[in-house]
Amino acid sequence: MDKNFQEEELTQIIKFTPPLHKQRHQFVKDLVEKFKPKKVADLGCADCSLLRMLKFCSYIEVLAGLDICASVMKEKMHTLSPLPVDYLQPSERTLTITLHHGSVAHKDPCMLGFDLVTCIELIEHLEESELKKFPEVVFGFMAPKIVVISTPNSDFNPLLPGVMLYRHPDHKFEWNQAQFQSWALETARCYDYSVEFTGVGYPPTGMEKVGFCTQIGVFVRKYPQTDESVQPEKPNEAVYKTVFKIVYPSLKDEKYLQNAVISEVIFTAQIIKHRFMSKQEEHGDDPERKFKFQPSTDCFSDYLGKLVVDKNMEPFVRGNEVYIPLATIFSFPKVSRLCGTFEKLCKLIAGKVTLSSDGSAVMFNIEHENEEN
Amino acid sequence: KTIGSKVSSGLQDMSLRDRGGRRRDFHDLGVNTRQAMVHVQESKTGISGKMIKLTTNHFRLTSRPQWALYQYHVAYSPEMEARRLRSALLFQHEDRIGKTHAFDGSILFLPKKLENKVTELFSRTRNGEDVKITVTLTNELPPTSPTCLQFYNIIFRRLLKMLNLQQIGRNYYNPSDPVSIPNHRLMVWLGFTSSILQYEESIMLCADVSHKVLRRETVLDTMHSLYSQVGEERFRDACAKELIGLIVLTKYNNRTYRIDDIDWDNNPKGTFRKSDGSEISFVEYYKKQYNIEISDWMQPVLISQMKQKRGNIQGSVALIPELCSLTGLTDKMRSDFNMMKDLAIHTRLPPEQRQREIGRLLTYIQKDDNVQKELQNWGLSFDYKSVSFTGRVVQGEKIFQSGNMFDYNPQFADWTKETRGVPLIRAVPVDSWLLVYSRRNYDVANTLLQSLLKVTPSMGIRMNRPNMIEVDDRTEAYLKVLQQRVTPDTNIVVCILSSSRKDKYDAIKKYLCTDCPIPSQCVLARTLSKPQTIMTVATKIALQMNCKMGGELWSVEIPLKQVMIVGIDCYHDTVSGRQSIAGFVASLNQTVTRWFSRCVVQTRGQELVDGIKACLQTALKHWSKWNKCLPSRIFVYRDGVGDGQLNTLVNYEVPQFLDCLKSFGTDYSPRLTVIVVKKRVGARFFAEVGGGLKNPPPGTVVDTVVTRPEWYDFFIVSQTVKNGCVAPTHYNVIYDTSQLKPDHVQRLTYKLCHMYYNWSGIIRVPAPCQYAHKLAFLVGQSIHREPNLMLSDRLYYL
């Protein structure tokens, strides 16, 4: 076969869809789905694109990024900030994202206690001296449950058009399958991890023996988690510089929970009041309405139908005030879901919402209602 | 392709990148109207009035001497498409080009000059492709060039981002300290608006406090509550009315979208085509991309039209209601007095507090190391103390009413008390009129009648007993009565309404403004229910009725003769087919107390200005009928001009005005002055009084320091506010052959702010603008087509 023809054919074949970097990220995401880690660190996080994807994974509560180059992290780090909606509707989970400036050749206690550490296309950028220290830092010191390491497979390089020596000018080396696997097996053995090999970027048919374009090793720690509190103080001082740290608003934080509860209680009370008042005015021509595109029980109208059953839970007017029993408000699923218990509800709104003298009902003054200018 | 054209489009791209849409030039840079007006070349400042010491929210931008910005064009060989790749390849050479740069993919800005005019760099892509990058110097920009100004604004936005402020729309907000208003499920974020512009003498940052109202509910929540409020039949209509035009935020990205439509035939199970061509359902997409589970699979889908995208692709985006949060206020919320009151507590900051908040932003900038470093790298810095200067407070205007002259306390800008019980300039007798009310408002109707009969004699209004008509409280009943009982002799119809429900009001107004042109006055029963205020209310109603029938209340001295004053404002209807309506009001008499009013309802494919031209023509005919000649001076106060539309106005609308004047014959050449009126401006002025800051008094004129050198412009603070900061109104004289001194134009403008008959005090804009606004609003909200021309000589829309 004509050599030129063969190369041309290959150039056409070697186009990965989705692109290889996306496949690598998807690989990590799938891994997260499988192991559901709470704390994930990305070493060599560069422009934070992997972190940006992982922040949507709902199990993750701590995300950390580490890179040797602060400016590349800084460029996009603001995209890791919470969105306005995250403040408007704080989530159940907590999430803290931190970016550190530093080297994987140095130990810093901030990297302790992680469940998953990813090193995507990282090791090939390390100088020999750094690569030497790398296993001790990641597997010996950080010692997470799982480590993922991906790196180019040089066996594949002849299939890539235009790659002369390495795929990127900053690469210090590129390993073939045998080299990577022997390094990985040795590292795993040394630090008591098991390792499995896989990759992304399938080779063209008939050339399977060159392996994946990106080779990946998934390391799983064999010994159980050492209890953090029992773990002897590691003598290391902080050497990384924190460039970015953001704590996402969460309902686990009393401040956000209280705001959310107060807001929901007042809003719900107003809806009940509004319904109650208009019913009084119009003498109850309020046919039960079914919500067309949502048969859910969350619907206010459905709820109000049930409310009437319990006499004690009905709103009532006394003088210029209308009272909405807290028990009624608590019976709304959104409110009860937020607070959990009735006691918690009372505690959270104490002093923040105007209540009746015995504290059992939300009180509204209706005298100045409808005042207009 | 020439480099020049590419360069300028590149910069636009860059300013847009933050928001992801192409946008117009918000500051109307490069529209130089002053150069054509010889009489203001030397000076555009007025002279009259008392000096007053003012500070403002402007801060000087300072740069090193001989500062310049270096603009480079960057070319790739072979051509690289992706912007990110272009950046990555270029920044491999930070050692050569430096760490401080701004790059949009083809234009590179540097604070320093590279050694050579053309620099060649070599990079290699991940695929091992060698790329030659040619960096060519195309421009050395002085600090005042328009490109540089745009660049400052880009850099400043960068700084705000570095301060961890959240961008929503055009402004930046601080999410960490929100104000919660649970009664209305609202949250208010404090933030800043900022713009850097070339002002009279220097480049300055204008920073103001901005409040973003966010809502704790999703669009789906709103739909649920609407459903329970209005029921099935009116549900879709109600959703369209409430939601279309609102801006939403999403759960998964930091972009804002405008709701343009609701697709009821679609739902989250529907599919769309991704950019790679594959089909995917919304449910799957959000799960896969963002791990978001859509819980309600039956909800409709929101449609947002994208503004021009890169490559001029017009397109629309589908959004899931459950994943969208609402921002801002709806018209309904705005009309909720209690809600606005609750909001005002947080958003109406008094002068000192406002200045303190703005000062806080400057302190953040000053204290943040990263921000300071960025500024230093570019060789820029700010004066952290705001600019102070002197303004003038012009003399208060005297109010004339039937031979009486009134002084009033200029501090309050209100003469309600002084003119109470004094005969009006022109009191129109009410001989035949209808008073329509529903059964339950019988007492209220009588109270109103008795009060009207009590207050009208001293005003000089002769009022007969009306035809009292009781009707069922239904829209059809009101209409039927009007059809049967209104005769050509009827002077006015007064309807008492029991609720502020819009449909009844709309139906009455529509009928009496179009099919049966008779002035009408609707009154809410509630406003008449308080005995302690009934006289004040009746007085106001009597005055309003009088104006609607062609009466005149008071006047100020207008020294110019044979002058016609025109006011124009626009209303943009967001609900029914996005109609635009222009209100057009022109004075008819020497005292500027009678007005000719028309409006233009924009039809598809027609420009508003064509209609405005026709209005001007009829207005001139009416003026000549009233005065037996054509006016020798015409002043047009043009309100409702959006940011970035100035160019269109200068190049298209003004020539149309001139064209219209030409049609009255070659020997007719009146002096024309066109003034653009802008209420929404970032500038705020504070009077320094006894070491503290107060709102400047009404009549404060500012025409130096914070005005623009390329314009003949000035600010007037004409109104007073009870709480918060007074907003000055900006006037930009874009065309002027009047030969009047700036002082006279300013004074005339201020005088006209006294002439709005619905308010016995000074208002924010010249009365004709407010009349035009009222008219356009009524037509846009209730009537939806041009009112009957029989009414055009009366203020029937007040």
Coordinates of N, CA and C in Angstrom, one line a residue, chain B residues 57-64 148-149 151-160 163 193-197 199 202-207 358-359 361-368 371-376 378-387:
Chain B
N57 N -21.2 61.8 41.7 CA -20.7 60.5 41.8 C -19.7 60.2 40.7
H58 N -19.0 61.2 40.3 CA -18.0 61.0 39.2 C -16.6 61.0 39.9
F59 N -15.7 60.2 39.3 CA -14.4 60.1 39.9 C -13.4 60.1 38.7
R60 N -12.4 61.0 38.8 CA -11.4 61.2 37.7 C -10.6 59.9 37.5
L61 N -10.4 59.6 36.3 CA -9.4 58.5 35.9 C -8.1 59.2 35.6
T62 N -7.1 58.7 36.2 CA -5.8 59.4 35.9 C -4.8 58.3 35.3
S63 N -4.0 58.8 34.4 CA -3.0 57.9 33.8 C -1.7 58.6 33.8
R64 N -0.6 57.8 33.6 CA 0.7 58.4 33.5 C 0.8 59.4 32.4
C148 N -10.3 53.8 23.2 CA -9.7 53.7 24.6 C -10.8 53.8 25.6
L149 N -11.8 54.6 25.4 CA -12.8 54.7 26.4 C -13.6 53.4 26.5
F151 N -12.3 50.6 25.9 CA -11.3 49.7 26.6 C -11.3 49.9 28.1
Y152 N -11.4 51.2 28.6 CA -11.4 51.4 30.0 C -12.6 50.7 30.6
N153 N -13.7 50.8 29.9 CA -14.9 50.1 30.5 C -14.8 48.6 30.6
I154 N -14.1 48.1 29.6 CA -13.8 46.6 29.7 C -13.0 46.3 30.8
I155 N -11.9 47.1 31.0 CA -11.0 46.8 32.1 C -11.7 47.0 33.4
F156 N -12.6 48.0 33.5 CA -13.2 48.2 34.8 C -14.2 47.1 35.1
R157 N -14.8 46.5 34.1 CA -15.6 45.3 34.4 C -14.8 44.2 34.9
R158 N -13.6 44.1 34.3 CA -12.7 43.0 34.8 C -12.4 43.2 36.3
L159 N -12.3 44.5 36.7 CA -12.0 44.8 38.1 C -13.1 44.3 39.0
L160 N -14.3 44.7 38.5 CA -15.5 44.3 39.3 C -15.6 42.8 39.5
L163 N -13.4 41.6 42.1 CA -13.9 41.9 43.4 C -15.0 41.0 43.9
T193 N -23.6 50.5 39.1 CA -23.5 50.7 37.7 C -22.2 51.5 37.5
S194 N -21.6 51.3 36.4 CA -20.4 52.1 36.2 C -20.2 52.4 34.7
S195 N -19.7 53.6 34.4 CA -19.3 53.8 33.1 C -18.2 54.8 33.1
I196 N -17.3 54.6 32.2 CA -16.1 55.6 32.1 C -16.3 56.3 30.8
L197 N -16.3 57.6 30.9 CA -16.5 58.4 29.7 C -15.7 59.7 29.7
Y199 N -15.7 63.3 29.9 CA -16.6 64.4 30.2 C -15.9 65.7 29.9
S202 N -12.3 66.0 31.7 CA -11.4 64.8 32.0 C -12.2 63.5 31.8
I203 N -11.5 62.5 31.8 CA -12.1 61.1 31.7 C -12.5 60.8 33.1
M204 N -13.8 60.4 33.3 CA -14.2 60.0 34.6 C -15.0 58.7 34.7
L205 N -15.0 58.2 35.9 CA -15.8 57.0 36.2 C -17.1 57.6 36.8
C206 N -18.2 57.2 36.3 CA -19.5 57.6 36.9 C -20.0 56.3 37.6
A207 N -20.1 56.3 38.9 CA -20.5 55.1 39.6 C -21.7 55.3 40.4
I358 N -21.4 54.3 47.4 CA -20.5 54.4 46.2 C -19.1 54.5 46.6
G359 N -18.9 55.2 47.8 CA -17.5 55.3 48.3 C -17.0 53.9 48.7
L361 N -17.5 51.1 47.1 CA -17.0 50.5 45.8 C -15.5 51.0 45.6
L362 N -15.4 52.3 45.7 CA -14.1 52.8 45.5 C -13.0 52.3 46.5
T363 N -13.5 52.1 47.7 CA -12.6 51.6 48.8 C -12.2 50.1 48.4
Y364 N -13.2 49.3 48.0 CA -12.9 48.0 47.5 C -11.8 48.0 46.5
I365 N -12.0 48.9 45.5 CA -11.0 49.0 44.4 C -9.6 49.4 45.0
Q366 N -9.7 50.3 45.9 CA -8.4 50.8 46.4 C -7.7 49.8 47.3
K367 N -8.5 49.0 48.0 CA -7.9 48.0 49.0 C -7.5 46.7 48.4
D368 N -8.1 46.3 47.3 CA -7.8 45.0 46.7 C -6.5 45.0 46.0
V371 N -6.7 44.0 42.2 CA -7.2 45.1 41.4 C -6.2 46.2 41.2
Q372 N -5.5 46.5 42.3 CA -4.5 47.6 42.2 C -3.4 47.2 41.3
K373 N -3.1 45.9 41.3 CA -2.0 45.4 40.4 C -2.4 45.5 39.0
E374 N -3.6 45.1 38.7 CA -4.2 45.2 37.3 C -4.1 46.6 36.9
L375 N -4.6 47.5 37.7 CA -4.6 49.0 37.3 C -3.2 49.5 37.1
Q376 N -2.3 49.1 37.9 CA -0.9 49.5 37.8 C -0.3 49.0 36.5
W378 N -1.7 48.4 33.8 CA -2.2 49.2 32.7 C -1.8 50.7 32.8
G379 N -1.2 51.0 33.9 CA -0.8 52.4 34.1 C -2.0 53.4 34.4
L380 N -3.0 52.8 35.0 CA -4.2 53.6 35.3 C -4.4 53.8 36.8
S381 N -5.1 54.8 37.2 CA -5.6 54.9 38.6 C -6.8 55.9 38.7
F382 N -7.4 55.9 39.8 CA -8.6 56.7 40.0 C -8.3 57.7 41.1
D383 N -9.0 58.9 41.0 CA -9.1 59.8 42.1 C -10.1 59.2 43.0
Y384 N -9.8 58.9 44.3 CA -10.8 58.2 45.1 C -11.7 59.1 45.7
K385 N -11.6 60.4 45.5 CA -12.5 61.4 46.0 C -13.4 61.9 44.8
S386 N -14.7 62.0 45.1 CA -15.5 62.4 44.0 C -15.3 63.8 43.6
V387 N -15.7 64.1 42.4 CA -15.5 65.5 41.8 C -16.5 66.5 42.5

